Amino acid sequence: APVMMEMVAEESQADRLTASLDFQGLTAIYHLPDTIRLDGDGAEVLFAIDETTFDVDLTARATPLLDSNAYLYADLKNDSSAPYLPGFARLYRDGAFIGQTDDFPMIAAGQSIDLAFGEIDGITTERVTLFRESGESGVFTSSNDKVEEYSLKVENLTGTAWDVVLYDRVPYSEQEDLEIKIDARPTPTQTDVDGKRGVLSWAFNLPTGGEKTVSFVYSFDWPKGKELGFR
């Protein structure tokens, strides 16, 4: 499922040109190979200054805690020698126009970026609470405890295999006397994703018609006589 990003108008509305690029310090200057005609009628003129094709990694990403849908992301790296300027962009998916934005970020040379291309029809997710318990852990203990267990289920009803990434979160402790134990099956591919504490992710390939279930449980243990607070 190829994804195309185009920052200018469609072919019928733009003159295809290739501009040369010079740098003056941090300033990028594009030199057009020919003049551009501007009529005095106030009409907007769009034209291309360059055209580049990227190899992209496509993933279906989902956060069942927040949304049962999965979304298509394209991970690309600007491996050219020039930056891609911020501003207006039109986005296409499988050749079909899906939307536009006026605040597309700048992509510096060598920079990687994730682009979102909308919901994927046919990939469904679900988050289920399997167990939740709180209270004293026993007559002879001096601690209180709390246990929670969840499962994430994803199903691929599309006609193609997908690289899927599931996200969820678990609490983390900022106090020494509060102990949090986490057990996840399978083991998360990443923890503290993008430097965000408590965020977990699982990455795997899901064939057409396939299902995958992830489960995780976490428990709290804190001294009796103290209250557990979440933030």
mmCIF file of N, CA and C in Angstrom, residues 61-195:
data_model
loop_
_atom_site.group_PDB
_atom_site.id
_atom_site.type_symbol
_atom_site.label_atom_id
_atom_site.label_comp_id
_atom_site.label_asym_id
_atom_site.label_seq_id
_atom_site.Cartn_x
_atom_site.Cartn_y
_atom_site.Cartn_z
ATOM 1 N N ARG A 61 -0.755 1.607 13.667
ATOM 2 C CA ARG A 61 -0.550 1.920 15.075
ATOM 3 C C ARG A 61 -1.898 2.097 15.768
ATOM 4 N N ALA A 62 -1.971 1.575 16.987
ATOM 5 C CA ALA A 62 -3.234 1.637 17.716
ATOM 6 C C ALA A 62 -2.974 1.795 19.203
ATOM 7 N N THR A 63 -3.865 2.526 19.859
ATOM 8 C CA THR A 63 -3.874 2.677 21.308
ATOM 9 C C THR A 63 -5.267 2.300 21.792
ATOM 10 N N PRO A 64 -5.516 1.013 22.029
ATOM 11 C CA PRO A 64 -6.875 0.563 22.363
ATOM 12 C C PRO A 64 -7.465 1.232 23.596
ATOM 13 N N LEU A 65 -6.624 1.710 24.515
ATOM 14 C CA LEU A 65 -7.118 2.423 25.683
ATOM 15 C C LEU A 65 -7.919 3.658 25.279
ATOM 16 N N LEU A 66 -7.550 4.276 24.176
ATOM 17 C CA LEU A 66 -8.170 5.526 23.754
ATOM 18 C C LEU A 66 -9.074 5.376 22.543
ATOM 19 N N ASP A 67 -8.788 4.393 21.675
ATOM 20 C CA ASP A 67 -9.487 4.306 20.391
ATOM 21 C C ASP A 67 -9.373 2.881 19.874
ATOM 22 N N SER A 68 -10.480 2.316 19.415
ATOM 23 C CA SER A 68 -10.458 0.940 18.908
ATOM 24 C C SER A 68 -9.933 0.841 17.482
ATOM 25 N N ASN A 69 -9.696 1.961 16.827
ATOM 26 C CA ASN A 69 -9.215 1.961 15.448
ATOM 27 C C ASN A 69 -7.685 1.931 15.390
ATOM 28 N N ALA A 70 -7.180 1.477 14.246
ATOM 29 C CA ALA A 70 -5.751 1.534 13.953
ATOM 30 C C ALA A 70 -5.531 2.565 12.859
ATOM 31 N N TYR A 71 -4.353 3.200 12.876
ATOM 32 C CA TYR A 71 -4.075 4.279 11.940
ATOM 33 C C TYR A 71 -2.767 4.017 11.197
ATOM 34 N N LEU A 72 -2.766 4.408 9.936
ATOM 35 C CA LEU A 72 -1.612 4.206 9.071
ATOM 36 C C LEU A 72 -0.583 5.302 9.302
ATOM 37 N N TYR A 73 0.669 4.883 9.556
ATOM 38 C CA TYR A 73 1.785 5.815 9.696
ATOM 39 C C TYR A 73 2.874 5.443 8.707
ATOM 40 N N ALA A 74 3.464 6.468 8.114
ATOM 41 C CA ALA A 74 4.601 6.286 7.213
ATOM 42 C C ALA A 74 5.826 6.901 7.866
ATOM 43 N N ASP A 75 6.842 6.104 8.082
ATOM 44 C CA ASP A 75 8.098 6.559 8.675
ATOM 45 C C ASP A 75 9.096 6.757 7.540
ATOM 46 N N LEU A 76 9.515 7.991 7.333
ATOM 47 C CA LEU A 76 10.432 8.276 6.233
ATOM 48 C C LEU A 76 11.610 9.087 6.735
ATOM 49 N N LYS A 77 12.696 9.009 6.008
ATOM 50 C CA LYS A 77 13.886 9.791 6.305
ATOM 51 C C LYS A 77 14.233 10.636 5.089
ATOM 52 N N ASN A 78 14.450 11.899 5.321
ATOM 53 C CA ASN A 78 14.873 12.788 4.250
ATOM 54 C C ASN A 78 16.365 12.559 4.000
ATOM 55 N N ASP A 79 16.651 11.668 3.067
ATOM 56 C CA ASP A 79 18.039 11.326 2.774
ATOM 57 C C ASP A 79 18.617 12.169 1.635
ATOM 58 N N SER A 80 17.935 13.269 1.298
ATOM 59 C CA SER A 80 18.482 14.194 0.307
ATOM 60 C C SER A 80 19.408 15.186 1.005
ATOM 61 N N SER A 81 20.008 16.074 0.238
ATOM 62 C CA SER A 81 20.921 17.062 0.805
ATOM 63 C C SER A 81 20.222 18.370 1.138
ATOM 64 N N ALA A 82 18.911 18.430 0.908
ATOM 65 C CA ALA A 82 18.180 19.681 1.103
ATOM 66 C C ALA A 82 17.044 19.488 2.098
ATOM 67 N N PRO A 83 16.704 20.541 2.835
ATOM 68 C CA PRO A 83 15.551 20.446 3.724
ATOM 69 C C PRO A 83 14.251 20.540 2.933
ATOM 70 N N TYR A 84 13.195 19.978 3.509
ATOM 71 C CA TYR A 84 11.865 20.165 2.951
ATOM 72 C C TYR A 84 11.157 21.203 3.802
ATOM 73 N N LEU A 85 10.725 22.263 3.153
ATOM 74 C CA LEU A 85 10.267 23.447 3.865
ATOM 75 C C LEU A 85 8.901 23.232 4.506
ATOM 76 N N PRO A 86 8.651 23.905 5.617
ATOM 77 C CA PRO A 86 7.343 23.790 6.265
ATOM 78 C C PRO A 86 6.287 24.573 5.501
ATOM 79 N N GLY A 87 5.023 24.303 5.838
ATOM 80 C CA GLY A 87 3.938 25.055 5.209
ATOM 81 C C GLY A 87 2.813 24.163 4.743
ATOM 82 N N PHE A 88 2.269 24.497 3.591
ATOM 83 C CA PHE A 88 1.102 23.804 3.045
ATOM 84 C C PHE A 88 1.487 22.454 2.446
ATOM 85 N N ALA A 89 0.667 21.435 2.659
ATOM 86 C CA ALA A 89 0.931 20.109 2.087
ATOM 87 C C ALA A 89 -0.382 19.422 1.779
ATOM 88 N N ARG A 90 -0.399 18.690 0.683
ATOM 89 C CA ARG A 90 -1.515 17.805 0.349
ATOM 90 C C ARG A 90 -1.046 16.373 0.564
ATOM 91 N N LEU A 91 -1.894 15.546 1.164
ATOM 92 C CA LEU A 91 -1.539 14.168 1.477
ATOM 93 C C LEU A 91 -2.388 13.217 0.641
ATOM 94 N N TYR A 92 -1.725 12.199 0.085
ATOM 95 C CA TYR A 92 -2.385 11.197 -0.750
ATOM 96 C C TYR A 92 -2.115 9.816 -0.171
ATOM 97 N N ARG A 93 -3.096 8.958 -0.269
ATOM 98 C CA ARG A 93 -2.960 7.572 0.182
ATOM 99 C C ARG A 93 -3.455 6.653 -0.922
ATOM 100 N N ASP A 94 -2.556 5.778 -1.396
ATOM 101 C CA ASP A 94 -2.868 4.893 -2.524
ATOM 102 C C ASP A 94 -3.370 5.671 -3.725
ATOM 103 N N GLY A 95 -2.790 6.861 -3.935
ATOM 104 C CA GLY A 95 -3.168 7.686 -5.069
ATOM 105 C C GLY A 95 -4.393 8.535 -4.858
ATOM 106 N N ALA A 96 -5.078 8.382 -3.729
ATOM 107 C CA ALA A 96 -6.299 9.145 -3.458
ATOM 108 C C ALA A 96 -6.006 10.274 -2.488
ATOM 109 N N PHE A 97 -6.548 11.446 -2.775
ATOM 110 C CA PHE A 97 -6.363 12.601 -1.909
ATOM 111 C C PHE A 97 -7.138 12.391 -0.617
ATOM 112 N N ILE A 98 -6.450 12.519 0.549
ATOM 113 C CA ILE A 98 -7.124 12.285 1.834
ATOM 114 C C ILE A 98 -7.163 13.519 2.724
ATOM 115 N N GLY A 99 -6.488 14.595 2.354
ATOM 116 C CA GLY A 99 -6.545 15.787 3.184
ATOM 117 C C GLY A 99 -5.358 16.695 2.951
ATOM 118 N N GLN A 100 -5.364 17.824 3.641
ATOM 119 C CA GLN A 100 -4.287 18.787 3.500
ATOM 120 C C GLN A 100 -4.055 19.483 4.832
ATOM 121 N N THR A 101 -2.893 20.099 4.949
ATOM 122 C CA THR A 101 -2.539 20.801 6.171
ATOM 123 C C THR A 101 -1.790 22.074 5.824
ATOM 124 N N ASP A 102 -1.966 23.084 6.660
ATOM 125 C CA ASP A 102 -1.260 24.342 6.458
ATOM 126 C C ASP A 102 -0.034 24.467 7.350
ATOM 127 N N ASP A 103 0.189 23.494 8.231
ATOM 128 C CA ASP A 103 1.323 23.592 9.161
ATOM 129 C C ASP A 103 2.200 22.350 9.109
ATOM 130 N N PHE A 104 2.490 21.894 7.899
ATOM 131 C CA PHE A 104 3.380 20.755 7.729
ATOM 132 C C PHE A 104 4.761 21.128 8.247
ATOM 133 N N PRO A 105 5.393 20.263 9.065
ATOM 134 C CA PRO A 105 6.673 20.641 9.678
ATOM 135 C C PRO A 105 7.821 20.597 8.683
ATOM 136 N N MET A 106 8.864 21.333 9.006
ATOM 137 C CA MET A 106 10.083 21.265 8.218
ATOM 138 C C MET A 106 10.770 19.916 8.456
ATOM 139 N N ILE A 107 11.295 19.317 7.382
ATOM 140 C CA ILE A 107 12.046 18.073 7.479
ATOM 141 C C ILE A 107 13.475 18.377 7.050
ATOM 142 N N ALA A 108 14.364 18.456 8.014
ATOM 143 C CA ALA A 108 15.753 18.780 7.704
ATOM 144 C C ALA A 108 16.429 17.618 6.987
ATOM 145 N N ALA A 109 17.486 17.900 6.286
ATOM 146 C CA ALA A 109 18.253 16.848 5.626
ATOM 147 C C ALA A 109 18.757 15.865 6.671
ATOM 148 N N GLY A 110 18.497 14.582 6.440
ATOM 149 C CA GLY A 110 18.898 13.544 7.373
ATOM 150 C C GLY A 110 17.904 13.278 8.483
ATOM 151 N N GLN A 111 16.837 14.077 8.579
ATOM 152 C CA GLN A 111 15.857 13.916 9.654
ATOM 153 C C GLN A 111 14.819 12.861 9.291
ATOM 154 N N SER A 112 14.366 12.123 10.305
ATOM 155 C CA SER A 112 13.282 11.161 10.129
ATOM 156 C C SER A 112 12.008 11.739 10.724
ATOM 157 N N ILE A 113 10.872 11.343 10.158
ATOM 158 C CA ILE A 113 9.592 11.858 10.615
ATOM 159 C C ILE A 113 8.513 10.808 10.380
ATOM 160 N N ASP A 114 7.506 10.800 11.258
ATOM 161 C CA ASP A 114 6.347 9.924 11.101
ATOM 162 C C ASP A 114 5.181 10.755 10.598
ATOM 163 N N LEU A 115 4.547 10.287 9.515
ATOM 164 C CA LEU A 115 3.397 10.978 8.951
ATOM 165 C C LEU A 115 2.156 10.107 9.104
ATOM 166 N N ALA A 116 1.065 10.686 9.564
ATOM 167 C CA ALA A 116 -0.191 9.951 9.748
ATOM 168 C C ALA A 116 -1.048 10.082 8.493
ATOM 169 N N PHE A 117 -1.617 8.955 8.054
ATOM 170 C CA PHE A 117 -2.418 8.935 6.837
ATOM 171 C C PHE A 117 -3.814 8.355 7.064
ATOM 172 N N GLY A 118 -4.328 8.495 8.266
ATOM 173 C CA GLY A 118 -5.731 8.152 8.490
ATOM 174 C C GLY A 118 -5.980 6.739 8.956
ATOM 175 N N GLU A 119 -7.245 6.484 9.230
ATOM 176 C CA GLU A 119 -7.699 5.205 9.780
ATOM 177 C C GLU A 119 -7.580 4.084 8.755
ATOM 178 N N ILE A 120 -7.280 2.878 9.255
ATOM 179 C CA ILE A 120 -7.212 1.687 8.405
ATOM 180 C C ILE A 120 -8.498 0.884 8.602
ATOM 181 N N ASP A 121 -9.294 0.801 7.569
ATOM 182 C CA ASP A 121 -10.513 -0.001 7.643
ATOM 183 C C ASP A 121 -10.154 -1.480 7.673
ATOM 184 N N GLY A 122 -10.662 -2.201 8.663
ATOM 185 C CA GLY A 122 -10.440 -3.642 8.710
ATOM 186 C C GLY A 122 -9.493 -4.091 9.797
ATOM 187 N N ILE A 123 -8.845 -3.185 10.485
ATOM 188 C CA ILE A 123 -8.029 -3.545 11.649
ATOM 189 C C ILE A 123 -8.744 -3.023 12.891
ATOM 190 N N THR A 124 -9.140 -3.932 13.770
ATOM 191 C CA THR A 124 -9.893 -3.561 14.962
ATOM 192 C C THR A 124 -9.099 -3.958 16.205
ATOM 193 N N THR A 125 -9.252 -3.172 17.257
ATOM 194 C CA THR A 125 -8.570 -3.461 18.513
ATOM 195 C C THR A 125 -9.564 -3.377 19.663
ATOM 196 N N GLU A 126 -9.183 -4.006 20.779
ATOM 197 C CA GLU A 126 -10.044 -4.002 21.962
ATOM 198 C C GLU A 126 -9.175 -4.097 23.211
ATOM 199 N N ARG A 127 -9.545 -3.367 24.243
ATOM 200 C CA ARG A 127 -8.863 -3.431 25.528
ATOM 201 C C ARG A 127 -9.858 -3.928 26.570
ATOM 202 N N VAL A 128 -9.502 -5.004 27.262
ATOM 203 C CA VAL A 128 -10.408 -5.650 28.211
ATOM 204 C C VAL A 128 -9.765 -5.668 29.595
ATOM 205 N N THR A 129 -10.537 -5.310 30.616
ATOM 206 C CA THR A 129 -10.085 -5.433 32.000
ATOM 207 C C THR A 129 -10.311 -6.862 32.462
ATOM 208 N N LEU A 130 -9.245 -7.587 32.760
ATOM 209 C CA LEU A 130 -9.353 -8.982 33.172
ATOM 210 C C LEU A 130 -9.509 -9.128 34.685
ATOM 211 N N PHE A 131 -8.846 -8.254 35.420
ATOM 212 C CA PHE A 131 -8.883 -8.409 36.886
ATOM 213 C C PHE A 131 -8.513 -7.081 37.526
ATOM 214 N N ARG A 132 -9.206 -6.756 38.579
ATOM 215 C CA ARG A 132 -8.886 -5.550 39.342
ATOM 216 C C ARG A 132 -9.250 -5.799 40.803
ATOM 217 N N GLU A 133 -8.293 -5.616 41.671
ATOM 218 C CA GLU A 133 -8.522 -5.894 43.083
ATOM 219 C C GLU A 133 -7.740 -4.896 43.918
ATOM 220 N N SER A 134 -8.324 -4.460 45.011
ATOM 221 C CA SER A 134 -7.605 -3.594 45.930
ATOM 222 C C SER A 134 -8.034 -3.916 47.352
ATOM 223 N N GLY A 135 -7.152 -3.626 48.307
ATOM 224 C CA GLY A 135 -7.471 -3.913 49.693
ATOM 225 C C GLY A 135 -6.282 -4.494 50.406
ATOM 226 N N GLU A 136 -6.472 -4.935 51.617
ATOM 227 C CA GLU A 136 -5.382 -5.535 52.366
ATOM 228 C C GLU A 136 -5.033 -6.894 51.787
ATOM 229 N N SER A 137 -3.749 -7.204 51.748
ATOM 230 C CA SER A 137 -3.313 -8.456 51.151
ATOM 231 C C SER A 137 -3.360 -9.610 52.131
ATOM 232 N N GLY A 138 -3.609 -9.365 53.410
ATOM 233 C CA GLY A 138 -3.713 -10.476 54.363
ATOM 234 C C GLY A 138 -3.807 -9.973 55.783
ATOM 235 N N VAL A 139 -4.215 -10.868 56.666
ATOM 236 C CA VAL A 139 -4.433 -10.484 58.055
ATOM 237 C C VAL A 139 -3.136 -10.099 58.736
ATOM 238 N N PHE A 140 -2.034 -10.798 58.406
ATOM 239 C CA PHE A 140 -0.777 -10.593 59.127
ATOM 240 C C PHE A 140 0.199 -9.691 58.373
ATOM 241 N N THR A 141 -0.262 -9.007 57.349
ATOM 242 C CA THR A 141 0.629 -8.142 56.582
ATOM 243 C C THR A 141 0.506 -6.705 57.038
ATOM 244 N N SER A 142 1.536 -5.947 56.820
ATOM 245 C CA SER A 142 1.511 -4.531 57.168
ATOM 246 C C SER A 142 1.393 -3.660 55.927
ATOM 247 N N SER A 143 1.128 -4.285 54.771
ATOM 248 C CA SER A 143 1.056 -3.541 53.518
ATOM 249 C C SER A 143 -0.326 -3.639 52.912
ATOM 250 N N ASN A 144 -0.658 -2.638 52.126
ATOM 251 C CA ASN A 144 -1.827 -2.687 51.267
ATOM 252 C C ASN A 144 -1.360 -3.020 49.852
ATOM 253 N N ASP A 145 -2.275 -3.555 49.065
ATOM 254 C CA ASP A 145 -1.901 -3.830 47.678
ATOM 255 C C ASP A 145 -3.077 -3.560 46.754
ATOM 256 N N LYS A 146 -2.727 -3.495 45.467
ATOM 257 C CA LYS A 146 -3.711 -3.263 44.413
ATOM 258 C C LYS A 146 -3.200 -3.967 43.170
ATOM 259 N N VAL A 147 -4.071 -4.723 42.499
ATOM 260 C CA VAL A 147 -3.680 -5.493 41.320
ATOM 261 C C VAL A 147 -4.642 -5.165 40.178
ATOM 262 N N GLU A 148 -4.079 -4.956 39.002
ATOM 263 C CA GLU A 148 -4.890 -4.734 37.807
ATOM 264 C C GLU A 148 -4.296 -5.525 36.647
ATOM 265 N N GLU A 149 -5.165 -6.142 35.834
ATOM 266 C CA GLU A 149 -4.720 -6.943 34.698
ATOM 267 C C GLU A 149 -5.580 -6.606 33.485
ATOM 268 N N TYR A 150 -4.917 -6.453 32.346
ATOM 269 C CA TYR A 150 -5.617 -6.054 31.123
ATOM 270 C C TYR A 150 -5.119 -6.899 29.946
ATOM 271 N N SER A 151 -5.925 -6.942 28.894
ATOM 272 C CA SER A 151 -5.501 -7.577 27.656
ATOM 273 C C SER A 151 -5.823 -6.662 26.484
ATOM 274 N N LEU A 152 -4.970 -6.704 25.485
ATOM 275 C CA LEU A 152 -5.164 -5.969 24.242
ATOM 276 C C LEU A 152 -5.319 -6.980 23.118
ATOM 277 N N LYS A 153 -6.348 -6.819 22.323
ATOM 278 C CA LYS A 153 -6.590 -7.742 21.212
ATOM 279 C C LYS A 153 -6.672 -6.947 19.921
ATOM 280 N N VAL A 154 -5.981 -7.432 18.893
ATOM 281 C CA VAL A 154 -6.038 -6.793 17.583
ATOM 282 C C VAL A 154 -6.349 -7.856 16.541
ATOM 283 N N GLU A 155 -7.192 -7.509 15.573
ATOM 284 C CA GLU A 155 -7.604 -8.444 14.525
ATOM 285 C C GLU A 155 -7.444 -7.766 13.172
ATOM 286 N N ASN A 156 -6.878 -8.518 12.217
ATOM 287 C CA ASN A 156 -6.641 -8.002 10.870
ATOM 288 C C ASN A 156 -7.647 -8.609 9.893
ATOM 289 N N LEU A 157 -8.626 -7.820 9.493
ATOM 290 C CA LEU A 157 -9.647 -8.271 8.553
ATOM 291 C C LEU A 157 -9.416 -7.708 7.156
ATOM 292 N N THR A 158 -8.223 -7.142 6.929
ATOM 293 C CA THR A 158 -7.911 -6.615 5.607
ATOM 294 C C THR A 158 -7.339 -7.728 4.729
ATOM 295 N N GLY A 159 -7.059 -7.394 3.495
ATOM 296 C CA GLY A 159 -6.536 -8.385 2.566
ATOM 297 C C GLY A 159 -5.032 -8.409 2.482
ATOM 298 N N THR A 160 -4.341 -7.780 3.446
ATOM 299 C CA THR A 160 -2.887 -7.744 3.410
ATOM 300 C C THR A 160 -2.336 -7.847 4.816
ATOM 301 N N ALA A 161 -1.102 -8.294 4.933
ATOM 302 C CA ALA A 161 -0.439 -8.340 6.234
ATOM 303 C C ALA A 161 0.015 -6.941 6.617
ATOM 304 N N TRP A 162 0.077 -6.694 7.941
ATOM 305 C CA TRP A 162 0.472 -5.381 8.436
ATOM 306 C C TRP A 162 1.512 -5.525 9.540
ATOM 307 N N ASP A 163 2.438 -4.572 9.567
ATOM 308 C CA ASP A 163 3.302 -4.396 10.733
ATOM 309 C C ASP A 163 2.530 -3.525 11.723
ATOM 310 N N VAL A 164 2.213 -4.101 12.872
ATOM 311 C CA VAL A 164 1.332 -3.452 13.848
ATOM 312 C C VAL A 164 2.149 -3.014 15.051
ATOM 313 N N VAL A 165 1.802 -1.868 15.610
ATOM 314 C CA VAL A 165 2.379 -1.393 16.865
ATOM 315 C C VAL A 165 1.226 -1.043 17.800
ATOM 316 N N LEU A 166 1.170 -1.722 18.952
ATOM 317 C CA LEU A 166 0.171 -1.441 19.977
ATOM 318 C C LEU A 166 0.811 -0.644 21.110
ATOM 319 N N TYR A 167 0.059 0.315 21.638
ATOM 320 C CA TYR A 167 0.547 1.142 22.736
ATOM 321 C C TYR A 167 -0.388 1.024 23.939
ATOM 322 N N ASP A 168 0.194 1.095 25.123
ATOM 323 C CA ASP A 168 -0.595 1.219 26.348
ATOM 324 C C ASP A 168 0.296 1.872 27.401
ATOM 325 N N ARG A 169 -0.255 2.012 28.606
ATOM 326 C CA ARG A 169 0.507 2.683 29.650
ATOM 327 C C ARG A 169 0.326 1.954 30.966
ATOM 328 N N VAL A 170 1.314 2.078 31.814
ATOM 329 C CA VAL A 170 1.279 1.518 33.163
ATOM 330 C C VAL A 170 1.753 2.600 34.126
ATOM 331 N N PRO A 171 1.312 2.550 35.381
ATOM 332 C CA PRO A 171 1.772 3.551 36.355
ATOM 333 C C PRO A 171 3.255 3.363 36.664
ATOM 334 N N TYR A 172 3.871 4.401 37.155
ATOM 335 C CA TYR A 172 5.240 4.327 37.633
ATOM 336 C C TYR A 172 5.318 5.083 38.963
ATOM 337 N N SER A 173 6.278 4.696 39.763
ATOM 338 C CA SER A 173 6.385 5.233 41.121
ATOM 339 C C SER A 173 7.455 6.306 41.201
ATOM 340 N N GLU A 174 7.173 7.356 41.948
ATOM 341 C CA GLU A 174 8.150 8.384 42.246
ATOM 342 C C GLU A 174 8.521 8.399 43.725
ATOM 343 N N GLN A 175 8.109 7.343 44.448
ATOM 344 C CA GLN A 175 8.408 7.245 45.870
ATOM 345 C C GLN A 175 9.009 5.873 46.164
ATOM 346 N N GLU A 176 9.992 5.834 47.044
ATOM 347 C CA GLU A 176 10.686 4.590 47.343
ATOM 348 C C GLU A 176 9.790 3.571 48.037
ATOM 349 N N ASP A 177 8.827 4.024 48.865
ATOM 350 C CA ASP A 177 8.011 3.077 49.619
ATOM 351 C C ASP A 177 6.800 2.595 48.835
ATOM 352 N N LEU A 178 6.657 3.015 47.585
ATOM 353 C CA LEU A 178 5.618 2.475 46.714
ATOM 354 C C LEU A 178 6.289 1.593 45.666
ATOM 355 N N GLU A 179 5.993 0.310 45.707
ATOM 356 C CA GLU A 179 6.595 -0.658 44.781
ATOM 357 C C GLU A 179 5.571 -1.050 43.731
ATOM 358 N N ILE A 180 5.980 -0.992 42.480
ATOM 359 C CA ILE A 180 5.113 -1.376 41.361
ATOM 360 C C ILE A 180 5.805 -2.487 40.582
ATOM 361 N N LYS A 181 5.120 -3.614 40.438
ATOM 362 C CA LYS A 181 5.634 -4.737 39.672
ATOM 363 C C LYS A 181 4.788 -4.900 38.406
ATOM 364 N N ILE A 182 5.459 -5.140 37.293
ATOM 365 C CA ILE A 182 4.783 -5.247 36.000
ATOM 366 C C ILE A 182 5.193 -6.558 35.338
ATOM 367 N N ASP A 183 4.207 -7.285 34.836
ATOM 368 C CA ASP A 183 4.454 -8.515 34.094
ATOM 369 C C ASP A 183 3.644 -8.460 32.809
ATOM 370 N N ALA A 184 4.315 -8.495 31.650
ATOM 371 C CA ALA A 184 3.637 -8.399 30.357
ATOM 372 C C ALA A 184 4.000 -9.596 29.496
ATOM 373 N N ARG A 185 2.997 -10.105 28.764
ATOM 374 C CA ARG A 185 3.203 -11.247 27.873
ATOM 375 C C ARG A 185 2.519 -10.960 26.539
ATOM 376 N N PRO A 186 3.301 -10.926 25.468
ATOM 377 C CA PRO A 186 4.767 -11.037 25.423
ATOM 378 C C PRO A 186 5.442 -9.793 26.007
ATOM 379 N N THR A 187 6.757 -9.876 26.145
ATOM 380 C CA THR A 187 7.526 -8.751 26.646
ATOM 381 C C THR A 187 7.390 -7.558 25.690
ATOM 382 N N PRO A 188 7.178 -6.365 26.205
ATOM 383 C CA PRO A 188 7.056 -5.194 25.322
ATOM 384 C C PRO A 188 8.292 -5.012 24.445
ATOM 385 N N THR A 189 8.062 -4.582 23.239
ATOM 386 C CA THR A 189 9.163 -4.265 22.335
ATOM 387 C C THR A 189 9.934 -3.050 22.829
ATOM 388 N N GLN A 190 9.191 -2.080 23.391
ATOM 389 C CA GLN A 190 9.801 -0.875 23.937
ATOM 390 C C GLN A 190 9.110 -0.496 25.241
ATOM 391 N N THR A 191 9.870 0.053 26.151
ATOM 392 C CA THR A 191 9.323 0.660 27.355
ATOM 393 C C THR A 191 9.762 2.119 27.400
ATOM 394 N N ASP A 192 8.973 2.928 28.081
ATOM 395 C CA ASP A 192 9.234 4.370 28.124
ATOM 396 C C ASP A 192 9.426 4.916 26.710
ATOM 397 N N VAL A 193 8.440 4.649 25.867
ATOM 398 C CA VAL A 193 8.525 5.013 24.451
ATOM 399 C C VAL A 193 8.698 6.524 24.295
ATOM 400 N N ASP A 194 9.659 6.902 23.456
ATOM 401 C CA ASP A 194 9.962 8.317 23.194
ATOM 402 C C ASP A 194 10.225 9.095 24.475
ATOM 403 N N GLY A 195 10.794 8.415 25.461
ATOM 404 C CA GLY A 195 11.136 9.069 26.711
ATOM 405 C C GLY A 195 9.965 9.310 27.641
#
